[in-house]
Coordinates of C-alpha atoms in Angstrom, one line a residue:
X1 CA 225.2 -7.7 89.0
X2 CA 222.3 -8.7 86.7
X3 CA 218.5 -8.7 86.7
X4 CA 215.7 -9.3 84.2
X5 CA 212.4 -7.3 84.0
X6 CA 209.6 -8.5 81.7
X7 CA 208.1 -6.3 79.1
X8 CA 206.7 -6.6 75.6
X9 CA 206.8 -5.3 72.0
X10 CA 204.6 -5.3 68.9
X11 CA 205.1 -6.8 65.4
X12 CA 202.2 -5.8 63.1
X13 CA 199.3 -6.0 65.5
X14 CA 200.6 -8.9 67.6
X15 CA 202.6 -8.6 70.8
X16 CA 205.7 -10.5 71.8
X17 CA 207.7 -10.9 75.0
X18 CA 210.7 -8.7 75.6
X19 CA 213.2 -9.4 78.4
X20 CA 214.8 -6.1 79.6
X21 CA 218.1 -7.3 81.0
X22 CA 220.1 -4.8 83.1
X23 CA 223.7 -5.3 84.2
X24 CA 225.9 -3.2 86.5
X25 CA 229.7 -3.6 86.0
X26 CA 232.8 -1.7 87.3
X27 CA 234.2 1.0 85.1
X28 CA 233.6 4.5 84.0
X29 CA 229.9 5.5 84.3
X30 CA 228.1 4.7 81.1
X31 CA 224.6 3.9 80.0
X32 CA 224.2 1.8 77.0
X33 CA 221.1 0.1 75.4
X34 CA 221.5 -2.7 73.0
X35 CA 219.2 -5.2 71.3
X36 CA 218.1 -3.4 68.1
X37 CA 216.6 -0.3 69.8
X38 CA 215.2 2.5 67.7
X39 CA 216.1 6.2 68.4
X40 CA 213.2 6.6 70.8
X41 CA 214.5 3.7 73.0
X42 CA 218.1 5.0 72.8
X43 CA 216.8 8.3 74.2
X44 CA 215.3 6.4 77.2
X45 CA 218.5 6.6 79.1
X46 CA 218.1 10.4 79.4
X47 CA 214.4 10.1 80.4
X48 CA 215.1 7.4 82.9
X49 CA 218.1 9.3 84.4
X50 CA 216.0 12.5 84.9
X51 CA 212.9 10.6 86.2
X52 CA 214.9 8.7 88.8
X53 CA 216.6 11.9 89.9
X54 CA 213.3 13.8 90.3
X55 CA 211.8 11.1 92.5
X56 CA 214.8 11.0 94.8
X57 CA 217.1 8.4 93.3
X58 CA 220.5 8.7 91.5
X59 CA 221.9 6.4 88.8
X60 CA 224.8 4.4 90.3
X61 CA 228.4 5.4 89.2
X62 CA 228.8 2.2 87.3
X63 CA 228.7 0.9 83.7
X64 CA 225.0 0.2 83.0
X65 CA 224.1 -2.1 80.1
X66 CA 220.6 -2.7 79.1
X67 CA 219.8 -5.5 76.6
X68 CA 216.3 -5.9 75.0
X69 CA 216.0 -9.6 74.2
X70 CA 215.3 -11.3 71.8
X71 CA 218.1 -9.1 70.2
X72 CA 217.2 -10.1 66.6
X73 CA 213.8 -8.4 66.6
X74 CA 213.6 -4.6 66.1
X75 CA 212.2 -2.7 69.2
X76 CA 210.5 0.6 68.8
X77 CA 208.6 3.1 71.0
X78 CA 208.9 4.5 74.4
X79 CA 207.3 1.7 76.4
X80 CA 210.6 0.4 77.8
X81 CA 211.3 3.5 80.0
X82 CA 209.4 2.0 82.9
X83 CA 210.9 -1.5 82.9
X84 CA 214.4 -0.1 82.6
X85 CA 213.9 2.2 85.6
X86 CA 212.4 -0.7 87.6
X87 CA 215.4 -2.9 86.7
X88 CA 217.9 -0.2 87.9
X89 CA 216.0 0.2 91.1
X90 CA 215.9 -3.5 91.6
X91 CA 219.7 -3.8 91.1
X92 CA 220.3 -0.9 93.4
X93 CA 218.4 -2.7 96.2
X94 CA 215.5 -0.3 96.3
X95 CA 212.9 -2.8 95.0
X96 CA 212.3 -6.5 95.1
X97 CA 210.4 -7.4 91.9
X98 CA 209.8 -11.0 90.5
X99 CA 209.7 -11.9 86.9
X100 CA 206.0 -12.7 86.8
X101 CA 205.1 -9.0 86.4
X102 CA 205.2 -7.2 83.0
X103 CA 206.0 -3.5 82.9
X104 CA 205.1 -1.1 80.1
X105 CA 205.3 2.7 80.1
X106 CA 207.0 5.9 79.1
X107 CA 208.5 8.2 81.7
X108 CA 208.5 12.0 81.6
X109 CA 211.4 13.9 83.1
X110 CA 209.5 14.6 86.3
X111 CA 208.8 10.9 86.9
X112 CA 205.2 10.8 85.5
X113 CA 204.2 7.7 83.5
X114 CA 202.8 8.6 80.1
X115 CA 200.6 6.5 77.9
X116 CA 202.1 4.3 75.1
X117 CA 200.8 2.5 72.1
X118 CA 200.2 -1.2 71.7
X119 CA 199.2 -2.1 75.3
X120 CA 196.2 -4.3 74.3
X121 CA 198.0 -6.6 71.8
X122 CA 200.9 -7.0 74.3
X123 CA 198.6 -7.9 77.2
X124 CA 196.6 -10.3 74.9
X125 CA 199.7 -12.1 73.7
X126 CA 201.6 -12.3 77.0
X127 CA 198.5 -13.5 78.8
X128 CA 198.4 -16.5 76.4
X129 CA 202.1 -17.1 77.4
X130 CA 201.1 -17.4 81.1
X131 CA 201.6 -13.9 82.4
X132 CA 198.8 -12.5 84.5
X133 CA 200.1 -9.4 86.2
X134 CA 200.7 -6.2 84.2
X135 CA 201.8 -2.6 85.3
X136 CA 200.9 0.0 82.6
X137 CA 200.3 3.7 82.5
X138 CA 197.0 4.8 84.1
X139 CA 195.7 6.0 80.8
X140 CA 196.2 2.5 79.3
X141 CA 194.9 0.5 82.2
X142 CA 191.3 0.0 81.0
X143 CA 192.6 -0.9 77.6
X144 CA 194.7 -3.7 79.1
X145 CA 191.9 -4.7 81.5
X146 CA 189.7 -5.7 78.5
X147 CA 191.7 -9.0 78.5
X148 CA 189.8 -11.5 80.7
X149 CA 192.1 -13.1 83.4
X150 CA 194.7 -10.4 83.4
X151 CA 195.5 -8.2 86.4
X152 CA 196.3 -4.8 85.1
X153 CA 197.5 -2.0 87.4
X154 CA 197.5 1.6 86.2
X155 CA 200.2 3.9 87.7
X156 CA 200.4 7.6 87.2
X157 CA 204.0 8.2 88.4
X158 CA 207.3 6.4 89.1
X159 CA 207.0 7.3 92.8
X160 CA 203.5 5.8 93.0
X161 CA 204.9 2.6 91.4
X162 CA 207.7 2.4 93.9
X163 CA 205.3 2.8 96.8
X164 CA 203.0 0.1 95.3
X165 CA 205.9 -2.4 94.9
X166 CA 207.1 -1.7 98.4
X167 CA 203.6 -2.3 99.8
X168 CA 203.3 1.3 101.0
X169 CA 200.4 2.1 98.7
X170 CA 197.5 -0.2 97.6
X171 CA 196.4 -0.3 94.0
X172 CA 193.5 -2.4 92.7
X173 CA 193.5 -4.1 89.3
X174 CA 191.5 -2.1 86.8
X175 CA 188.1 -3.3 85.9
X176 CA 186.0 -2.9 82.8
X177 CA 182.3 -3.6 82.3
X178 CA 182.0 -5.1 78.8
X179 CA 178.2 -5.0 78.9
X180 CA 178.3 -1.3 79.5
X181 CA 180.8 -0.8 76.6
X182 CA 178.7 -2.8 74.2
X183 CA 175.5 -1.0 75.2
X184 CA 177.0 2.0 73.3
X185 CA 177.4 0.0 70.1
X186 CA 174.5 1.9 68.3
X187 CA 174.9 5.3 69.8
X188 CA 175.0 7.2 66.5
X189 CA 174.3 10.9 66.0
X190 CA 173.1 10.1 62.4
X191 CA 170.2 7.9 61.1
X192 CA 169.2 6.5 57.8
X193 CA 165.8 8.2 58.3
X194 CA 167.6 11.6 57.8
X195 CA 167.9 10.8 54.0
X196 CA 164.9 11.9 52.0
X197 CA 163.9 9.7 49.1
X198 CA 166.7 7.6 47.5
X199 CA 164.9 4.3 48.1
X200 CA 166.9 2.4 45.5
X201 CA 170.2 3.6 47.0
X202 CA 168.9 2.8 50.5
X203 CA 168.1 -0.8 49.4
X204 CA 171.6 -1.1 47.9
X205 CA 173.0 0.1 51.3
X206 CA 171.0 -2.6 53.1
X207 CA 172.2 -5.4 50.8
X208 CA 175.8 -4.1 51.2
X209 CA 175.5 -4.2 55.0
X210 CA 173.8 -7.5 55.1
X211 CA 176.4 -9.4 53.1
X212 CA 179.5 -7.1 53.4
X213 CA 179.4 -6.2 49.7
X214 CA 181.5 -3.4 48.2
X215 CA 179.3 -0.5 46.9
X216 CA 179.8 2.4 44.4
X217 CA 177.4 5.4 44.5
X218 CA 177.3 7.4 41.3
X219 CA 175.5 10.6 40.8
X220 CA 175.6 14.4 40.5
X221 CA 176.8 16.7 43.2
X222 CA 174.3 17.2 46.0
X223 CA 172.3 14.1 45.3
X224 CA 173.2 12.6 48.8
X225 CA 176.0 10.1 48.0
X226 CA 178.1 11.1 51.0
X227 CA 175.1 11.3 53.3
X228 CA 174.1 7.8 52.4
X229 CA 177.6 6.4 52.7
X230 CA 178.1 7.8 56.2
X231 CA 175.0 6.1 57.4
X232 CA 175.9 2.5 56.4
X233 CA 177.6 1.9 59.7
X234 CA 174.4 2.6 61.5
X235 CA 172.8 -0.5 59.9
X236 CA 175.7 -2.9 60.2
X237 CA 175.5 -5.8 62.6
X238 CA 177.3 -5.2 65.9
X239 CA 180.9 -6.3 66.4
X240 CA 181.4 -9.6 68.3
X241 CA 183.9 -9.5 71.2
X242 CA 186.5 -11.3 69.0
X243 CA 186.0 -8.7 66.2
X244 CA 186.1 -5.8 68.7
X245 CA 189.4 -7.0 70.1
X246 CA 190.8 -7.4 66.6
X247 CA 189.8 -3.9 65.7
X248 CA 191.0 -2.4 69.0
X249 CA 194.4 -4.0 68.5
X250 CA 194.9 -2.1 65.3
X251 CA 193.9 1.2 66.9
X252 CA 196.1 0.5 69.9
X253 CA 199.1 -0.1 67.7
X254 CA 198.3 3.1 65.7
X255 CA 197.9 5.0 69.0
X256 CA 194.3 5.9 68.1
X257 CA 192.4 3.9 70.7
X258 CA 190.3 6.5 72.5
X259 CA 188.0 4.0 74.3
X260 CA 189.1 0.8 76.1
X261 CA 187.4 -1.2 73.3
X262 CA 186.1 -0.4 69.9
X263 CA 182.5 -1.4 70.0
X264 CA 181.3 0.4 66.9
X265 CA 182.3 -0.7 63.5
X266 CA 185.0 1.8 62.2
X267 CA 184.2 4.3 59.4
X268 CA 187.2 5.8 57.7
X269 CA 187.0 8.5 55.0
X270 CA 190.5 9.5 53.8
X271 CA 190.8 12.5 51.5
X272 CA 191.4 11.9 47.8
X273 CA 194.8 13.4 48.1
X274 CA 195.9 10.6 50.5
X275 CA 199.1 8.8 49.5
X276 CA 199.5 5.1 48.9
X277 CA 201.3 4.7 52.2
X278 CA 198.5 6.6 54.1
X279 CA 195.9 4.3 52.5
X280 CA 197.7 0.9 52.6
X281 CA 200.1 1.4 55.5
X282 CA 203.9 1.4 55.6
X283 CA 206.8 3.5 56.7
X284 CA 210.2 2.4 57.9
X285 CA 208.5 0.9 60.9
X286 CA 205.3 -0.2 59.3
X287 CA 202.1 1.1 60.8
X288 CA 198.5 0.4 59.8
X289 CA 197.0 2.5 57.0
X290 CA 193.4 3.5 56.4
X291 CA 192.4 0.1 55.0
X292 CA 193.4 -1.6 58.2
X293 CA 191.9 1.1 60.4
X294 CA 188.6 0.3 58.4
X295 CA 189.0 -3.4 59.3
X296 CA 185.5 -4.9 60.1
X297 CA 184.0 -1.6 59.1
X298 CA 183.7 0.8 56.2
X299 CA 186.3 2.5 54.0
X300 CA 184.6 5.4 52.2
X301 CA 186.4 6.9 49.3
X302 CA 184.5 10.1 48.5
X303 CA 185.3 11.5 45.0
X304 CA 186.8 8.1 44.3
X305 CA 187.8 9.0 40.7
X306 CA 190.0 11.8 42.0
X307 CA 192.2 9.4 43.9
X308 CA 195.6 8.6 42.5
X309 CA 195.4 5.7 40.0
X310 CA 198.3 3.9 41.6
X311 CA 196.8 4.3 45.0
X312 CA 193.5 2.8 43.9
X313 CA 195.2 -0.1 42.2
X314 CA 197.0 -0.9 45.4
X315 CA 193.5 -1.7 46.9
X316 CA 193.1 -4.7 44.6
X317 CA 194.9 -7.3 46.7
X318 CA 193.6 -6.2 50.1
X319 CA 190.0 -6.2 48.8
X320 CA 190.5 -9.8 47.5
X321 CA 192.5 -11.3 50.4
X322 CA 191.3 -9.3 53.4
X323 CA 194.8 -8.5 54.5
X324 CA 197.8 -6.4 53.4
X325 CA 201.5 -7.5 53.6
X326 CA 204.2 -4.8 53.9
X327 CA 207.8 -5.9 53.3
X328 CA 210.8 -3.9 54.6
X329 CA 214.5 -4.7 55.1
X330 CA 213.8 -5.5 58.7
X331 CA 211.1 -8.1 57.8
X332 CA 207.5 -8.5 56.7
X333 CA 204.4 -7.2 58.5
X334 CA 200.8 -8.3 57.9
X335 CA 197.8 -6.1 58.8
X336 CA 194.2 -7.3 58.5
X337 CA 192.1 -5.3 56.1
X338 CA 188.6 -6.9 55.7
X339 CA 186.3 -4.0 55.1
X340 CA 183.3 -2.8 53.0
X341 CA 184.6 -0.4 50.3
X342 CA 182.0 2.3 49.6
X343 CA 182.9 4.7 46.8
X344 CA 181.2 7.8 45.7
X345 CA 181.9 9.7 42.4
X346 CA 180.4 12.1 39.9
X347 CA 179.7 10.6 36.5
X348 CA 181.6 13.3 34.6
X349 CA 183.9 16.3 35.2
X350 CA 181.0 18.8 35.6
X351 CA 179.0 16.2 37.5
X352 CA 175.7 16.6 35.6
X353 CA 175.8 13.7 33.2
X354 CA 172.3 12.2 33.4
X355 CA 171.2 14.9 35.8
X356 CA 167.5 15.6 34.9
X357 CA 167.6 19.1 36.2
X358 CA 170.9 20.5 34.9
X359 CA 172.6 20.2 31.5
X360 CA 175.9 18.4 31.2
X361 CA 178.6 20.5 29.5
X362 CA 181.1 17.7 29.0
X363 CA 181.9 16.1 25.7
X364 CA 181.5 12.3 25.3
X365 CA 185.3 12.0 25.1
X366 CA 185.7 13.9 28.4
X367 CA 183.1 11.7 30.0
X368 CA 184.8 8.5 28.8
X369 CA 188.2 9.7 30.0
X370 CA 186.8 10.7 33.4
X371 CA 185.0 7.3 33.9
X372 CA 188.1 5.4 32.7
X373 CA 190.0 6.6 35.8
X374 CA 188.4 3.7 37.6
X375 CA 190.0 0.6 36.0
X376 CA 188.1 -2.5 35.1
X377 CA 189.8 -4.6 37.8
X378 CA 188.7 -2.2 40.5
X379 CA 185.2 -2.0 39.2
X380 CA 185.1 -5.8 38.9
X381 CA 185.7 -6.0 42.7
X382 CA 182.7 -3.8 43.5
X383 CA 179.5 -5.9 43.9
X384 CA 176.9 -3.1 43.8
X385 CA 176.8 0.0 41.6
X386 CA 173.9 2.3 41.9
X387 CA 172.9 5.7 40.4
X388 CA 171.9 8.3 43.0
X389 CA 169.5 10.6 41.3
X390 CA 168.8 14.1 42.7
X391 CA 165.8 14.1 45.1
X392 CA 162.7 15.6 43.8
X393 CA 161.5 18.9 45.3
X394 CA 158.2 17.3 46.5
X395 CA 160.2 14.7 48.4
X396 CA 162.3 17.4 50.1
X397 CA 159.4 19.7 51.0
X398 CA 156.8 17.0 52.0
X399 CA 158.9 13.9 52.7
X400 CA 157.3 10.6 53.4
X401 CA 158.5 9.0 56.6
X402 CA 161.6 6.8 55.8
X403 CA 162.7 3.8 57.7
X404 CA 165.1 4.3 60.6
X405 CA 168.5 2.7 60.9
X406 CA 167.1 0.5 63.6
X407 CA 164.3 -0.9 61.4
X408 CA 166.7 -1.7 58.6
X409 CA 169.3 -3.0 60.9
X410 CA 166.8 -5.6 62.3
X411 CA 166.5 -7.0 58.7
X412 CA 170.2 -7.0 58.3
X413 CA 170.6 -8.8 61.6
X414 CA 168.2 -11.5 60.5
X415 CA 170.3 -12.1 57.3
X416 CA 173.4 -12.0 59.5
X417 CA 172.0 -14.8 61.7
X418 CA 171.3 -16.9 58.6
X419 CA 174.9 -16.4 57.4
X420 CA 176.3 -17.2 60.9
X421 CA 174.5 -20.5 60.9
X422 CA 175.5 -21.2 57.3
X423 CA 179.2 -20.5 57.9
X424 CA 179.5 -21.7 61.5
X425 CA 182.2 -24.3 60.5
X426 CA 184.1 -22.0 58.1
X427 CA 186.4 -19.0 58.3
X428 CA 183.9 -17.1 56.1
X429 CA 181.5 -14.9 58.0
X430 CA 179.5 -13.1 55.3
X431 CA 178.2 -13.8 51.8
X432 CA 180.5 -11.2 50.4
X433 CA 183.5 -13.3 51.5
X434 CA 182.4 -16.7 50.1
X435 CA 185.0 -18.9 48.3
X436 CA 184.3 -20.5 45.0
X437 CA 183.4 -23.8 46.7
X438 CA 181.0 -22.1 49.1
X439 CA 179.3 -20.3 46.2
X440 CA 178.7 -23.6 44.5
X441 CA 177.4 -25.1 47.7
X442 CA 175.1 -22.3 49.0
X443 CA 174.0 -20.4 45.9
X444 CA 171.3 -22.8 44.7
X445 CA 169.2 -21.3 41.9
X446 CA 165.7 -22.2 40.7
X447 CA 165.4 -23.2 37.0
X448 CA 164.1 -19.7 36.0
X449 CA 166.8 -18.0 37.9
X450 CA 169.5 -20.1 36.2
X451 CA 168.0 -19.3 32.8
X452 CA 168.0 -15.5 33.5
X453 CA 171.5 -15.7 34.8
X454 CA 172.7 -17.4 31.6
X455 CA 171.1 -14.7 29.5
X456 CA 172.7 -12.0 31.5
X457 CA 176.1 -13.6 31.2
X458 CA 175.8 -13.8 27.4
X459 CA 174.4 -10.3 27.0
X460 CA 176.7 -8.5 29.5
X461 CA 179.8 -10.5 28.9
X462 CA 180.5 -10.8 32.6
X463 CA 183.9 -12.0 33.8
X464 CA 184.3 -15.0 36.1
X465 CA 184.8 -12.7 39.1
X466 CA 181.7 -10.6 38.1
X467 CA 179.7 -13.9 37.9
X468 CA 180.7 -14.9 41.3
X469 CA 180.0 -11.5 42.8
X470 CA 176.5 -11.5 41.2
X471 CA 175.7 -14.8 42.8
X472 CA 177.0 -13.5 46.2
X473 CA 174.7 -10.5 46.0
X474 CA 171.8 -12.7 44.9
X475 CA 172.4 -14.9 47.9
X476 CA 172.2 -11.9 50.2
X477 CA 169.0 -10.6 48.7
X478 CA 167.5 -14.0 49.2
X479 CA 168.7 -14.1 52.8
X480 CA 167.1 -10.7 53.4
X481 CA 163.8 -12.2 52.3
X482 CA 164.4 -15.4 54.2
X483 CA 164.4 -17.6 51.1
X484 CA 166.5 -20.8 50.9
X485 CA 166.8 -20.8 47.1
X486 CA 167.8 -17.9 44.8
X487 CA 164.9 -17.0 42.7
X488 CA 164.5 -15.1 39.4
X489 CA 163.8 -11.7 41.0
X490 CA 166.8 -12.1 43.2
X491 CA 169.0 -12.5 40.2
X492 CA 167.2 -9.6 38.4
X493 CA 167.8 -7.3 41.3
X494 CA 171.5 -8.3 41.5
X495 CA 172.0 -7.6 37.8
X496 CA 170.4 -4.2 38.2
X497 CA 173.4 -3.3 40.5
X498 CA 176.1 -4.4 38.1
X499 CA 177.0 -1.6 35.6
X500 CA 179.9 -3.2 33.9
X501 CA 183.3 -1.7 33.1
X502 CA 182.1 1.9 32.7
X503 CA 179.3 3.7 34.6
X504 CA 177.3 4.1 31.4
X505 CA 177.9 3.8 27.7
X506 CA 178.4 7.3 26.2

């Protein structure tokens, strides 16, 4: 006796079809699961046995073999409990289930259906393969219902599922209002207007947000670096539906999707003690790291100099390529990692170098050693570097009204619209992602701007990468002003944000 129940699995952030094949054969009662299952799947036989018993069914006294096909791909997680139980009930004659329905879910011992990770990417992938009907845990139903054209039914228990499949209980497909979800895209509890003074740093934030440029904030403790960094997400353009699905898939695989869809750009701020695996991703069964959880959003590294040197150097390839590849014995997994890197650091061990109000107690050698913890290649990949000076007392006591996040975001959105039109036939979406050919095509300089750029190149000894990044930043500054050509003052402002190699000569 044999039957097949449809289910799914995840590789990286993409789903794939898994056929759960169940066979009953004569012999001593046994329950075996094959098809490269991990330990959690092997334990499914105990969960399924107890769940069936507690809803009034017993495993047949036969040899039960479960195969998870394709057998050459590693399966992991607890999402196969439900399809295994359904298959056993089908072979026992309790249920009549076709192969057009996909089942996902973990069973508790009392028969309740618990949530699982990876529902969204599985529903997305299998819907493209022609599947339309999905049965998932109630807690994951809205997540799956985000996929247009998919009928997603949420069940709370095995007994409820049995009643539904027998026609004894009616369940309606889950529905999600995308407009309502996206209406919360800018529901932030913080605002750029909260920051007193810091006009130059705020302008750097605006440029960073408008062109998706990496940013480094340097200044003494208490100057407002972290406060500024946390507010950059409030001025970023909203996620498109395609981007929201991409980000939500990552969070679904990581088991961190709290809403049906991620509509706000992510902001991740790992502690400086975070390991390379925590930041980049990995493990025996690779999972997304902080750089992938920050995809389409912001990765904020507070006290950036304190991060392990090897960990920071591992960021070089993801920053450049927009993805990270993790190789293991079982295969290779790729996670997207296109983010704005925002770093914040003190300029010296005591933090008061160049502080107009406090004396620095560090020697020049200590300052150079401290600043050298950020390598040239890492600094080379940061487009904007800005000093954050302490706010003057007058500005704190009698602050002038600052611009709100909404006001700044409107300018960022206008620059974003210019870029969307510019790159409509390209994979590139923002100025910060331009290729060499696109830089040559779209970064048209006036004669005076070109003359200033040549002087800057000779004086600052900029690398080829720095030259390209300077042009990208200039292009964004021009877009914020609605200018087609890059002018002299655009180049001058971009140069102002490029402190090369070290923060400052000591």
